[in-house]
Coordinates of C-alpha atoms in Angstrom, one line a residue:
Chain A
L658 CA -2.9 -17.5 3.7
K659 CA -0.5 -15.4 5.8
G660 CA 3.1 -14.3 5.6
L661 CA 5.9 -16.1 7.3
G662 CA 9.2 -14.9 8.6
L663 CA 12.8 -16.0 8.6
Y664 CA 15.5 -15.0 11.2
D665 CA 19.0 -16.3 11.5
G666 CA 18.3 -19.5 9.7
K667 CA 15.0 -20.3 11.4
I668 CA 11.4 -19.9 10.2
V669 CA 9.6 -17.5 12.6
D670 CA 6.3 -15.9 13.2
L671 CA 6.4 -12.4 11.7
N672 CA 4.4 -11.2 14.8
K673 CA 6.9 -12.2 17.4
P674 CA 10.0 -10.2 18.5
A675 CA 13.1 -11.7 16.8
V676 CA 15.6 -8.8 16.5
L677 CA 18.0 -7.4 19.1
L678 CA 18.1 -3.7 19.7
E679 CA 21.8 -3.5 18.8
D680 CA 21.4 -5.4 15.5
R681 CA 23.3 -2.9 13.2
G682 CA 20.4 -3.1 10.8
Y683 CA 18.1 -1.5 13.4
Q684 CA 20.4 1.3 14.5
F685 CA 22.4 2.1 11.3
G686 CA 20.4 0.6 8.4
D687 CA 23.6 -1.4 8.0
G688 CA 22.5 -4.1 5.6
V689 CA 21.3 -5.1 2.2
Y690 CA 18.3 -6.9 0.8
D691 CA 16.8 -8.4 -2.3
A692 CA 13.3 -9.5 -3.2
W693 CA 11.7 -11.6 -5.9
K694 CA 8.4 -12.9 -7.0
V695 CA 7.1 -16.4 -6.4
V696 CA 4.8 -17.4 -9.3
D697 CA 2.7 -20.6 -9.1
G698 CA 5.0 -21.8 -6.3
K699 CA 8.1 -21.2 -8.3
H700 CA 10.9 -18.7 -7.7
F701 CA 11.1 -16.2 -10.6
L702 CA 14.7 -15.2 -11.4
R703 CA 15.9 -16.3 -8.0
K704 CA 19.4 -16.9 -9.3
E705 CA 19.7 -13.4 -10.6
H706 CA 18.4 -11.9 -7.3
L707 CA 20.7 -14.0 -5.2
D708 CA 23.6 -13.0 -7.4
R709 CA 22.7 -9.4 -6.8
L710 CA 22.3 -9.9 -3.0
E711 CA 25.9 -11.4 -2.9
R712 CA 27.2 -8.4 -4.9
S713 CA 25.5 -6.0 -2.5
C714 CA 27.1 -7.8 0.4
R715 CA 30.5 -7.7 -1.3
L716 CA 30.3 -3.9 -2.0
L717 CA 29.7 -3.2 1.7
D718 CA 32.1 -5.8 3.1
I719 CA 29.4 -8.0 4.6
K720 CA 30.4 -11.7 4.5
P721 CA 27.4 -14.0 4.3
C722 CA 27.6 -16.9 6.7
Y723 CA 25.4 -19.3 4.7
S724 CA 26.1 -20.9 1.3
R725 CA 24.0 -20.2 -1.8
E726 CA 22.5 -23.7 -1.3
E727 CA 21.5 -23.0 2.3
I728 CA 19.9 -19.7 1.3
E729 CA 18.0 -21.4 -1.5
G730 CA 16.9 -23.9 1.1
F731 CA 15.6 -21.2 3.4
S732 CA 13.6 -19.6 0.6
D733 CA 12.2 -23.0 -0.4
S734 CA 11.1 -23.6 3.2
L735 CA 9.4 -20.2 3.3
V736 CA 7.3 -21.2 0.3
E737 CA 6.5 -24.7 1.6
E738 CA 5.7 -23.9 5.2
S739 CA 3.6 -20.8 4.3
G740 CA 1.8 -22.5 1.5
V741 CA 2.0 -19.2 -0.4
N742 CA 1.7 -19.9 -4.1
D743 CA 1.9 -16.3 -5.4
G744 CA 4.0 -14.0 -3.3
A745 CA 6.9 -11.7 -2.6
M746 CA 10.1 -13.3 -1.2
Y747 CA 12.2 -10.9 0.8
L748 CA 15.7 -11.6 2.1
Q749 CA 17.9 -9.3 4.1
W750 CA 21.5 -9.4 5.5
T751 CA 22.5 -7.0 8.2
R752 CA 26.1 -6.7 9.3
G753 CA 25.3 -8.3 12.6
W754 CA 24.9 -7.6 16.2
E755 CA 27.4 -5.6 18.1
S756 CA 27.3 -4.1 21.6
P757 CA 27.8 -1.3 22.5
R758 CA 26.5 0.5 19.4
S759 CA 29.4 2.1 17.5
H760 CA 29.9 3.5 14.0
V761 CA 33.1 1.5 13.8
F762 CA 32.3 -2.1 13.1
N763 CA 34.3 -5.2 13.9
E764 CA 35.4 -6.7 10.5
N765 CA 34.6 -10.2 11.8
L766 CA 31.0 -9.8 12.8
R767 CA 28.7 -12.6 12.0
P768 CA 26.0 -11.1 9.7
L769 CA 22.3 -11.9 10.3
L770 CA 20.0 -13.2 7.6
S771 CA 16.3 -12.4 7.9
G772 CA 13.4 -12.5 5.5
S773 CA 9.8 -13.2 4.7
I774 CA 7.3 -14.5 2.2
I775 CA 4.1 -12.4 1.8
P776 CA 1.2 -13.4 -0.4
I777 CA 0.6 -10.9 -3.3
P778 CA -3.1 -10.3 -4.1
P779 CA -4.2 -10.8 -7.7
L780 CA -3.5 -7.8 -9.9
P781 CA -6.4 -5.5 -10.6
L782 CA -7.8 -6.4 -14.1
D783 CA -6.9 -2.9 -15.4
A784 CA -3.3 -2.9 -14.2
W785 CA -1.9 -2.7 -17.7
T786 CA -4.7 -0.9 -19.5
T787 CA -5.5 2.2 -17.5
G788 CA -1.9 3.2 -16.7
N789 CA -0.4 5.0 -13.8
K790 CA 0.2 8.6 -12.7
V791 CA 3.5 9.7 -11.4
I792 CA 5.1 12.9 -10.1
T793 CA 8.6 14.2 -10.4
Y794 CA 10.5 14.5 -7.1
P795 CA 14.0 15.5 -6.1
D796 CA 16.4 12.5 -5.8
Q797 CA 17.8 13.2 -2.3
R798 CA 19.4 9.7 -2.0
H799 CA 23.0 8.8 -1.3
L800 CA 25.6 8.0 -3.9
F801 CA 25.4 4.2 -3.7
C802 CA 22.1 3.6 -5.3
H803 CA 23.7 0.7 -7.2
I804 CA 23.7 -1.2 -3.9
K805 CA 20.4 -2.5 -2.6
T806 CA 20.8 -1.2 1.0
L807 CA 18.4 -0.7 3.9
N808 CA 19.1 3.1 3.7
L809 CA 15.8 3.7 2.0
L810 CA 14.6 7.0 3.5
G811 CA 15.1 9.0 0.3
S812 CA 12.9 6.4 -1.6
I813 CA 10.3 6.3 1.1
M814 CA 9.8 10.1 1.3
A815 CA 9.5 10.2 -2.5
K816 CA 7.0 7.3 -2.7
N817 CA 4.8 8.8 0.0
A818 CA 4.8 12.2 -1.7
A819 CA 3.6 10.4 -4.8
H820 CA 0.8 8.7 -2.9
R821 CA -0.3 11.9 -1.2
N822 CA -0.7 13.3 -4.8
D823 CA -2.8 10.3 -5.8
C824 CA 0.1 9.0 -7.9
E825 CA 1.7 5.5 -7.9
E826 CA 5.4 6.5 -8.3
A827 CA 7.9 9.3 -8.3
L828 CA 10.3 10.0 -11.1
L829 CA 13.5 11.0 -9.2
V830 CA 15.3 14.0 -10.6
R831 CA 18.9 14.6 -9.7
E832 CA 21.2 17.5 -10.5
H833 CA 24.2 15.8 -12.1
Q834 CA 27.1 17.4 -13.9
G835 CA 25.3 20.6 -14.4
R836 CA 21.9 19.3 -15.6
S837 CA 18.7 17.7 -14.4
I838 CA 18.4 14.0 -15.1
V839 CA 15.9 11.3 -14.3
T840 CA 17.6 8.5 -12.5
E841 CA 14.9 6.0 -11.6
C842 CA 11.7 5.8 -9.6
S843 CA 11.4 5.4 -5.8
S844 CA 11.3 1.6 -6.0
S845 CA 11.6 0.9 -9.7
N846 CA 13.6 1.6 -12.9
C847 CA 12.0 3.8 -15.5
F848 CA 11.9 4.0 -19.3
A849 CA 10.8 6.6 -21.8
V850 CA 10.0 5.8 -25.5
K851 CA 10.4 8.5 -28.2
D852 CA 10.1 7.9 -31.9
G853 CA 10.4 4.1 -31.4
V854 CA 13.6 4.3 -29.3
M855 CA 13.6 3.3 -25.7
Y856 CA 15.6 5.4 -23.2
T857 CA 16.7 4.4 -19.7
A858 CA 19.5 5.6 -17.3
P859 CA 22.8 3.8 -17.6
L860 CA 24.2 1.5 -14.9
G861 CA 26.4 3.3 -12.4
N862 CA 26.1 4.5 -8.8
L863 CA 22.9 6.5 -9.4
I864 CA 20.5 3.6 -10.1
L865 CA 19.8 0.1 -9.0
P866 CA 20.8 -2.5 -11.6
G867 CA 17.3 -3.9 -11.8
I868 CA 16.8 -7.6 -12.6
T869 CA 13.5 -6.7 -14.3
R870 CA 15.3 -3.8 -16.1
A871 CA 17.8 -6.3 -17.5
A872 CA 15.0 -8.7 -18.5
I873 CA 13.1 -5.9 -20.3
L874 CA 16.2 -4.8 -22.1
G875 CA 16.6 -8.4 -23.2
L876 CA 13.0 -8.6 -24.5
A877 CA 13.5 -5.2 -26.2
G878 CA 16.4 -6.8 -28.1
Q879 CA 14.2 -9.7 -29.2
C880 CA 11.5 -7.2 -30.4
E881 CA 14.2 -5.3 -32.3
I882 CA 13.5 -2.1 -30.3
N883 CA 16.5 0.2 -30.2
V884 CA 17.6 1.0 -26.7
V885 CA 19.7 4.0 -25.5
E886 CA 21.1 3.8 -22.0
E887 CA 21.7 7.5 -21.3
Y888 CA 20.4 10.0 -18.8
V889 CA 17.5 12.0 -20.1
S890 CA 15.8 15.1 -18.5
P891 CA 12.4 15.2 -16.8
E892 CA 11.2 17.2 -19.8
F893 CA 12.2 14.4 -22.1
F894 CA 10.0 12.0 -20.1
K895 CA 7.1 14.5 -20.2
E896 CA 7.4 14.9 -24.0
A897 CA 7.9 11.1 -24.6
D898 CA 5.5 9.0 -26.6
E899 CA 5.4 6.4 -23.8
A900 CA 6.8 5.8 -20.4
F901 CA 6.8 2.9 -17.9
F902 CA 8.5 1.6 -14.8
T903 CA 9.6 -1.8 -13.7
N904 CA 10.6 -3.7 -10.6
A905 CA 10.6 -7.3 -9.5
I906 CA 7.0 -7.2 -8.4
A907 CA 5.4 -5.3 -11.3
I908 CA 5.9 -3.6 -14.6
R909 CA 3.5 -0.6 -15.2
P910 CA 2.7 1.9 -17.9
I911 CA 2.9 5.6 -17.0
V912 CA 0.2 7.7 -18.6
M913 CA 0.5 11.0 -16.7
I914 CA 3.5 13.0 -15.2
D915 CA 2.8 15.9 -12.9
G916 CA -0.8 16.0 -14.0
R917 CA -0.1 16.1 -17.8
P918 CA -0.7 13.2 -20.1
V919 CA 2.3 11.3 -21.6
G920 CA 1.9 11.0 -25.4
S921 CA -1.7 10.1 -26.2
G922 CA -2.5 9.6 -22.5
N923 CA -3.1 5.9 -23.2
V924 CA -1.0 2.8 -22.7
G925 CA 1.3 2.6 -25.6
P926 CA 2.2 -0.2 -28.1
V927 CA 5.8 -0.6 -26.9
F928 CA 4.8 -1.2 -23.3
Q929 CA 2.0 -3.6 -24.5
K930 CA 4.4 -5.6 -26.6
L931 CA 7.1 -5.9 -23.9
N932 CA 4.6 -6.6 -21.2
A933 CA 3.0 -9.5 -23.1
K934 CA 6.4 -11.1 -23.5
Y935 CA 7.3 -10.4 -19.9
Q936 CA 4.1 -12.0 -18.6
K937 CA 4.8 -15.1 -20.7
M938 CA 8.4 -15.3 -19.5
M939 CA 7.2 -15.1 -15.9
R940 CA 4.9 -18.0 -16.4
G941 CA 7.7 -20.0 -18.0
N942 CA 6.4 -20.1 -21.6
Chain B
L533 CA 28.2 -2.1 35.2
K534 CA 26.4 -3.1 32.1
G535 CA 24.2 -1.3 29.5
L536 CA 20.4 -1.4 29.7
G537 CA 17.8 -1.2 26.9
L538 CA 14.5 0.5 26.4
Y539 CA 11.8 -0.7 24.0
D540 CA 8.3 0.7 23.5
G541 CA 8.2 2.3 26.9
K542 CA 9.7 -0.6 28.9
I543 CA 13.2 -1.2 30.3
V544 CA 14.5 -4.3 28.6
D545 CA 17.6 -6.5 28.5
L546 CA 19.8 -5.5 25.6
N547 CA 20.5 -9.2 24.9
K548 CA 16.9 -10.3 24.4
P549 CA 15.0 -10.0 21.2
A550 CA 12.7 -7.0 21.3
V551 CA 12.1 -5.9 17.7
L552 CA 9.7 -7.3 15.1
L553 CA 11.1 -8.1 11.7
E554 CA 8.7 -5.6 10.0
D555 CA 9.6 -2.7 12.3
R556 CA 10.2 -0.1 9.6
G557 CA 13.5 0.8 11.4
Y558 CA 14.8 -2.7 10.5
Q559 CA 13.8 -2.9 6.9
F560 CA 14.1 0.8 5.7
G561 CA 16.2 2.6 8.4
D562 CA 12.9 4.5 8.7
G563 CA 13.6 6.4 11.9
V564 CA 15.6 9.0 13.8
Y565 CA 17.7 9.1 16.9
D566 CA 19.6 11.3 19.3
A567 CA 22.3 10.6 22.0
W568 CA 23.7 12.6 24.9
K569 CA 26.2 12.1 27.6
V570 CA 25.4 11.3 31.2
V571 CA 28.0 12.9 33.5
D572 CA 28.1 12.1 37.2
G573 CA 24.6 10.7 36.9
K574 CA 23.3 13.9 35.3
H575 CA 21.9 14.4 31.7
F576 CA 24.2 16.8 29.9
L577 CA 22.2 19.1 27.5
R578 CA 19.3 16.7 27.5
K579 CA 16.8 19.5 26.6
E580 CA 18.8 20.4 23.5
H581 CA 19.0 16.8 22.4
L582 CA 15.3 16.1 23.0
D583 CA 14.5 19.4 21.1
R584 CA 16.5 18.1 18.1
L585 CA 15.0 14.6 18.4
E586 CA 11.5 16.2 18.1
R587 CA 12.7 18.3 15.1
S588 CA 14.1 15.2 13.4
C589 CA 10.7 13.5 13.9
R590 CA 8.8 16.5 12.5
L591 CA 11.0 16.7 9.4
L592 CA 10.2 13.0 8.5
D593 CA 6.5 13.1 9.6
I594 CA 7.0 10.8 12.5
K595 CA 4.6 11.7 15.3
P596 CA 5.9 10.8 18.8
C597 CA 3.4 8.9 20.9
Y598 CA 5.0 10.0 24.3
S599 CA 5.2 13.4 25.8
R600 CA 8.5 15.2 26.6
E601 CA 7.9 14.4 30.3
E602 CA 7.4 10.7 29.6
I603 CA 10.6 10.5 27.5
E604 CA 12.6 12.3 30.2
G605 CA 11.1 9.7 32.6
F606 CA 12.4 6.9 30.4
S607 CA 15.9 8.3 30.3
D608 CA 15.8 8.9 34.1
S609 CA 14.8 5.2 34.6
L610 CA 17.6 4.1 32.3
V611 CA 20.1 5.9 34.5
E612 CA 18.6 4.7 37.8
E613 CA 18.0 1.1 36.9
S614 CA 21.4 0.6 35.2
G615 CA 23.3 2.5 37.9
V616 CA 25.5 3.9 35.1
N617 CA 27.0 7.2 36.3
D618 CA 29.0 8.1 33.2
G619 CA 27.5 6.9 30.0
A620 CA 26.0 7.5 26.6
M621 CA 22.2 7.8 26.5
Y622 CA 20.7 6.8 23.2
L623 CA 17.1 7.2 22.1
Q624 CA 15.6 6.2 18.7
W625 CA 12.1 6.6 17.1
T626 CA 11.2 4.4 14.2
R627 CA 8.0 5.1 12.2
G628 CA 6.5 1.9 13.6
W629 CA 5.6 -1.6 12.6
E630 CA 3.6 -2.3 9.4
S631 CA 2.9 -5.6 7.7
P632 CA 3.3 -6.4 4.9
R633 CA 6.5 -4.4 4.2
S634 CA 5.8 -1.5 1.9
H635 CA 7.7 1.6 0.8
V636 CA 4.3 3.4 1.2
F637 CA 3.6 4.0 4.9
N638 CA 0.3 4.5 6.7
E639 CA 0.3 8.1 8.0
N640 CA -1.3 6.9 11.2
L641 CA 1.3 4.4 12.3
R642 CA 2.2 4.4 16.0
P643 CA 6.0 5.0 16.1
L644 CA 8.2 2.9 18.4
L645 CA 10.7 4.4 20.9
S646 CA 13.8 2.4 21.8
G647 CA 17.1 3.2 23.4
S648 CA 19.9 2.3 25.7
I649 CA 22.3 3.6 28.3
I650 CA 25.9 2.3 27.9
P651 CA 28.7 3.1 30.3
I652 CA 31.6 5.1 28.8
P653 CA 35.1 4.1 29.9
P654 CA 37.2 6.9 31.3
L655 CA 39.0 8.9 28.6
P656 CA 42.7 8.0 28.0
L657 CA 44.8 10.5 29.8
D658 CA 46.3 11.7 26.5
A659 CA 43.0 12.3 24.7
W660 CA 43.5 16.0 24.5
T661 CA 47.3 16.2 24.3
T662 CA 48.4 13.8 21.6
G663 CA 45.8 14.6 19.1
N664 CA 44.0 12.5 16.4
K665 CA 44.8 11.5 12.9
V666 CA 42.1 11.8 10.2
I667 CA 41.7 11.0 6.5
T668 CA 39.7 12.8 3.8
Y669 CA 37.0 10.7 2.3
P670 CA 34.2 11.3 -0.2
D671 CA 30.9 12.4 1.3
Q672 CA 28.5 9.9 -0.3
R673 CA 25.6 10.6 2.0
H674 CA 22.1 11.7 1.1
L675 CA 20.8 15.3 1.0
F676 CA 19.2 15.3 4.5
C677 CA 22.3 15.3 6.7
H678 CA 20.5 17.9 8.8
I679 CA 18.2 15.2 10.1
K680 CA 19.6 12.7 12.5
T681 CA 18.3 9.6 10.7
L682 CA 19.1 5.9 10.9
N683 CA 20.3 5.9 7.3
L684 CA 24.0 5.9 8.4
L685 CA 25.7 3.8 5.8
G686 CA 27.6 6.7 4.3
S687 CA 28.9 7.6 7.7
I688 CA 29.8 4.0 8.6
M689 CA 31.8 3.3 5.5
A690 CA 33.8 6.6 6.0
K691 CA 34.4 5.8 9.7
N692 CA 35.6 2.3 8.9
A693 CA 37.9 3.5 6.1
A694 CA 39.4 5.9 8.7
H695 CA 40.0 3.1 11.2
R696 CA 41.5 0.8 8.6
N697 CA 44.0 3.6 8.0
D698 CA 44.8 3.9 11.7
C699 CA 42.9 7.2 11.9
E700 CA 40.1 8.2 14.3
E701 CA 37.8 10.1 11.9
A702 CA 37.1 11.0 8.2
L703 CA 36.8 14.5 7.0
L704 CA 33.9 14.2 4.5
V705 CA 34.5 16.0 1.1
R706 CA 31.5 16.7 -1.1
E707 CA 31.4 18.2 -4.6
H708 CA 29.1 21.2 -4.1
Q709 CA 28.3 23.9 -6.6
G710 CA 31.4 23.2 -8.6
R711 CA 33.9 23.0 -5.8
S712 CA 35.2 20.5 -3.2
I713 CA 34.1 21.3 0.4
V714 CA 34.5 19.7 3.8
T715 CA 31.0 19.2 5.3
E716 CA 31.7 17.4 8.6
C717 CA 33.2 14.2 9.9
S718 CA 31.5 10.8 9.8
S719 CA 30.1 11.2 13.3
S720 CA 31.1 14.7 14.3
N721 CA 31.2 18.4 13.2
C722 CA 34.7 19.8 12.3
F723 CA 36.5 23.1 12.6
A724 CA 39.6 24.6 11.2
V725 CA 41.5 27.5 12.7
K726 CA 43.6 29.9 10.5
D727 CA 45.2 33.1 11.7
G728 CA 43.1 33.1 14.8
V729 CA 39.8 32.7 13.0
M730 CA 37.7 29.6 13.4
Y731 CA 35.9 28.1 10.3
T732 CA 33.1 25.5 10.2
A733 CA 30.4 24.5 7.7
P734 CA 27.2 26.5 7.9
L735 CA 23.9 25.0 8.9
G736 CA 21.9 23.6 6.0
N737 CA 21.1 20.1 4.7
L738 CA 24.7 19.0 4.3
I739 CA 25.6 18.9 8.0
L740 CA 24.0 17.9 11.3
P741 CA 23.2 20.9 13.6
G742 CA 25.5 19.5 16.3
I743 CA 24.5 20.4 19.9
T744 CA 28.2 20.3 20.8
R745 CA 28.9 22.5 17.7
A746 CA 26.5 25.1 19.0
A747 CA 28.0 24.9 22.5
I748 CA 31.5 25.3 21.1
L749 CA 30.4 28.3 19.0
G750 CA 29.0 29.8 22.2
L751 CA 32.2 29.3 24.0
A752 CA 34.2 30.8 21.1
G753 CA 32.1 33.9 21.5
Q754 CA 33.0 34.1 25.2
C755 CA 36.6 33.8 24.3
E756 CA 36.3 36.5 21.6
I757 CA 37.4 34.1 18.9
N758 CA 36.1 35.1 15.5
V759 CA 34.0 32.4 13.8
V760 CA 33.2 32.1 10.1
E761 CA 30.4 29.7 9.2
E762 CA 31.3 29.0 5.5
Y763 CA 32.3 26.0 3.5
V764 CA 36.1 25.6 3.1
S765 CA 38.1 23.1 1.0
P766 CA 40.0 20.1 2.2
E767 CA 43.2 22.0 1.2
F768 CA 42.1 24.8 3.6
F769 CA 41.9 22.2 6.4
K770 CA 45.3 20.8 5.5
E771 CA 46.9 24.2 5.6
A772 CA 45.2 25.4 8.8
D773 CA 47.0 26.2 12.0
E774 CA 44.7 23.9 14.0
A775 CA 41.7 21.6 13.4
F776 CA 39.3 19.6 15.7
F777 CA 36.1 17.7 15.7
T778 CA 33.2 17.6 18.1
N779 CA 30.2 15.5 19.0
A780 CA 28.1 14.8 22.0
I781 CA 30.5 12.2 23.3
A782 CA 33.9 13.8 22.7
I783 CA 35.7 16.9 21.4
R784 CA 39.1 16.0 19.9
P785 CA 42.1 17.8 18.3
I786 CA 43.2 16.8 14.8
V787 CA 47.0 16.9 14.3
M788 CA 47.3 15.0 11.1
I789 CA 45.3 14.9 7.8
D790 CA 46.1 12.2 5.2
G791 CA 49.4 11.6 6.8
R792 CA 50.6 15.2 6.9
P793 CA 50.8 17.3 10.1
V794 CA 48.3 20.1 10.7
G795 CA 50.1 23.3 11.7
S796 CA 52.9 22.5 14.1
G797 CA 51.6 18.9 14.4
N798 CA 50.8 19.6 18.1
V799 CA 47.5 20.3 19.8
G800 CA 46.9 24.0 19.3
P801 CA 46.0 26.8 21.8
V802 CA 42.5 27.5 20.4
F803 CA 41.5 23.9 21.0
Q804 CA 43.0 23.9 24.4
K805 CA 41.2 27.1 25.5
L806 CA 37.8 25.9 24.2
N807 CA 38.3 22.4 25.6
A808 CA 39.1 23.7 29.0
K809 CA 35.9 25.7 29.0
Y810 CA 33.8 22.9 27.6
Q811 CA 35.0 20.4 30.2
K812 CA 34.1 22.9 32.9
M813 CA 30.7 23.4 31.3
M814 CA 30.1 19.6 31.2
R815 CA 30.9 19.3 34.9
G816 CA 28.5 22.2 35.6
N817 CA 30.9 24.8 36.8

């Protein structure tokens, strides 16, 4: 099974040129995206992801030229025509094509929708039992982290620093109002658990409002786990009993930060409980 | 006369698809660029711009796959084959194509060079005599403004806010170490003149090291104008005797900030003196 692309309303081969040089996505990163998981051929939380995609467009004055129904149709076609049963669905709006290149954009540009479906290989059997290592890394990103934009260099540089250090993710640390805070990871939200209470950064312009983050907060409520949405320091994460990160593709326990174990160094009970519920939810039962 | 494109070492039609969906430039803004002016068929300060393009690549671990001589050759071809005598030359490296899309990049990707030459219409006759209006606007950009990256959303949103307010540029204001400072404009460096002394933000990660900025500082030296490279506040700009902004395509006087005149409200003598020298320099005499 191979991936399949979408460009401007048509299913396309991912390996053939589709994009014009002066697409503002290519020269300015002038666009937004969203991504969700296809599980057993079904779109998981598609409505929530499409809501967020519309919100991202609105916040950057990009006016989608397809209806919600049309976009759902494109994503259905990607599943059907690719035959991918378990995969990652990706959709992206750029502000459109405009020549000659100019920082100033015409307010009436027709935006361009592109996307893909890519099969996801089965998870390694130990994904939730051995845990992941992370590093701390400076959050050098812009001040619109609440919008899912294509301006991802700050995230990429952090993620690759993590991988060079044999770690899966980077806890991003920002100087904010006179103190060091953990915002989120390079492509996920993150949580710390201390004395049975779960901590995560509050919504605002410094983190993405994760769909999985919201789902996990909902499940925490069902489990009667107290949640505090406040910024905490990197030291707080390092001294926590447990930590984990979540995005639309995976939720993962953190067992080591900057080479030192978190809590016992094993996957903790709060993660295990939430993960069990989340996996059930994803399979629709 | 029309523009002409460049993609992966070949001259291409700007109006034909050239780019793959999974070019990292299109999905992450994962790349850098530079641009210079072609004046009377000659490249103006090309060496300096190509030096900076190499530096931008180095700072993001992008390893160009063409030599300096090859890249000079591509830009020569763009001039020759387009017949454009006065234009803007644009070159862009993205980290390359990688499938499936992933924040983590392979360190051995072959980067992709693209670009264009676009004719520049003659300047309006009053470009240097009537002056420009600007607004102040929050600097929401990332912390690697010293690298000329494709992550330009912070700049675009500022520039468009300026145009919606019938202004040419935005003075970007950042909260930095407990105070408000002007860093630069959305696509230019900026200068304030007070009591015969010229002020501009120092090099560092908050501004682009402008090639024109450096040229203007050199000309100021020739004119025995004292220069202070320090951050100043937006209030300082508003109370200055003169202000102006510079980039590779234009240098322009500022006569109004947020609807209030700067100094006399007319184009000042320091700008006039520097501009006269700069125009001579650009024409090679």
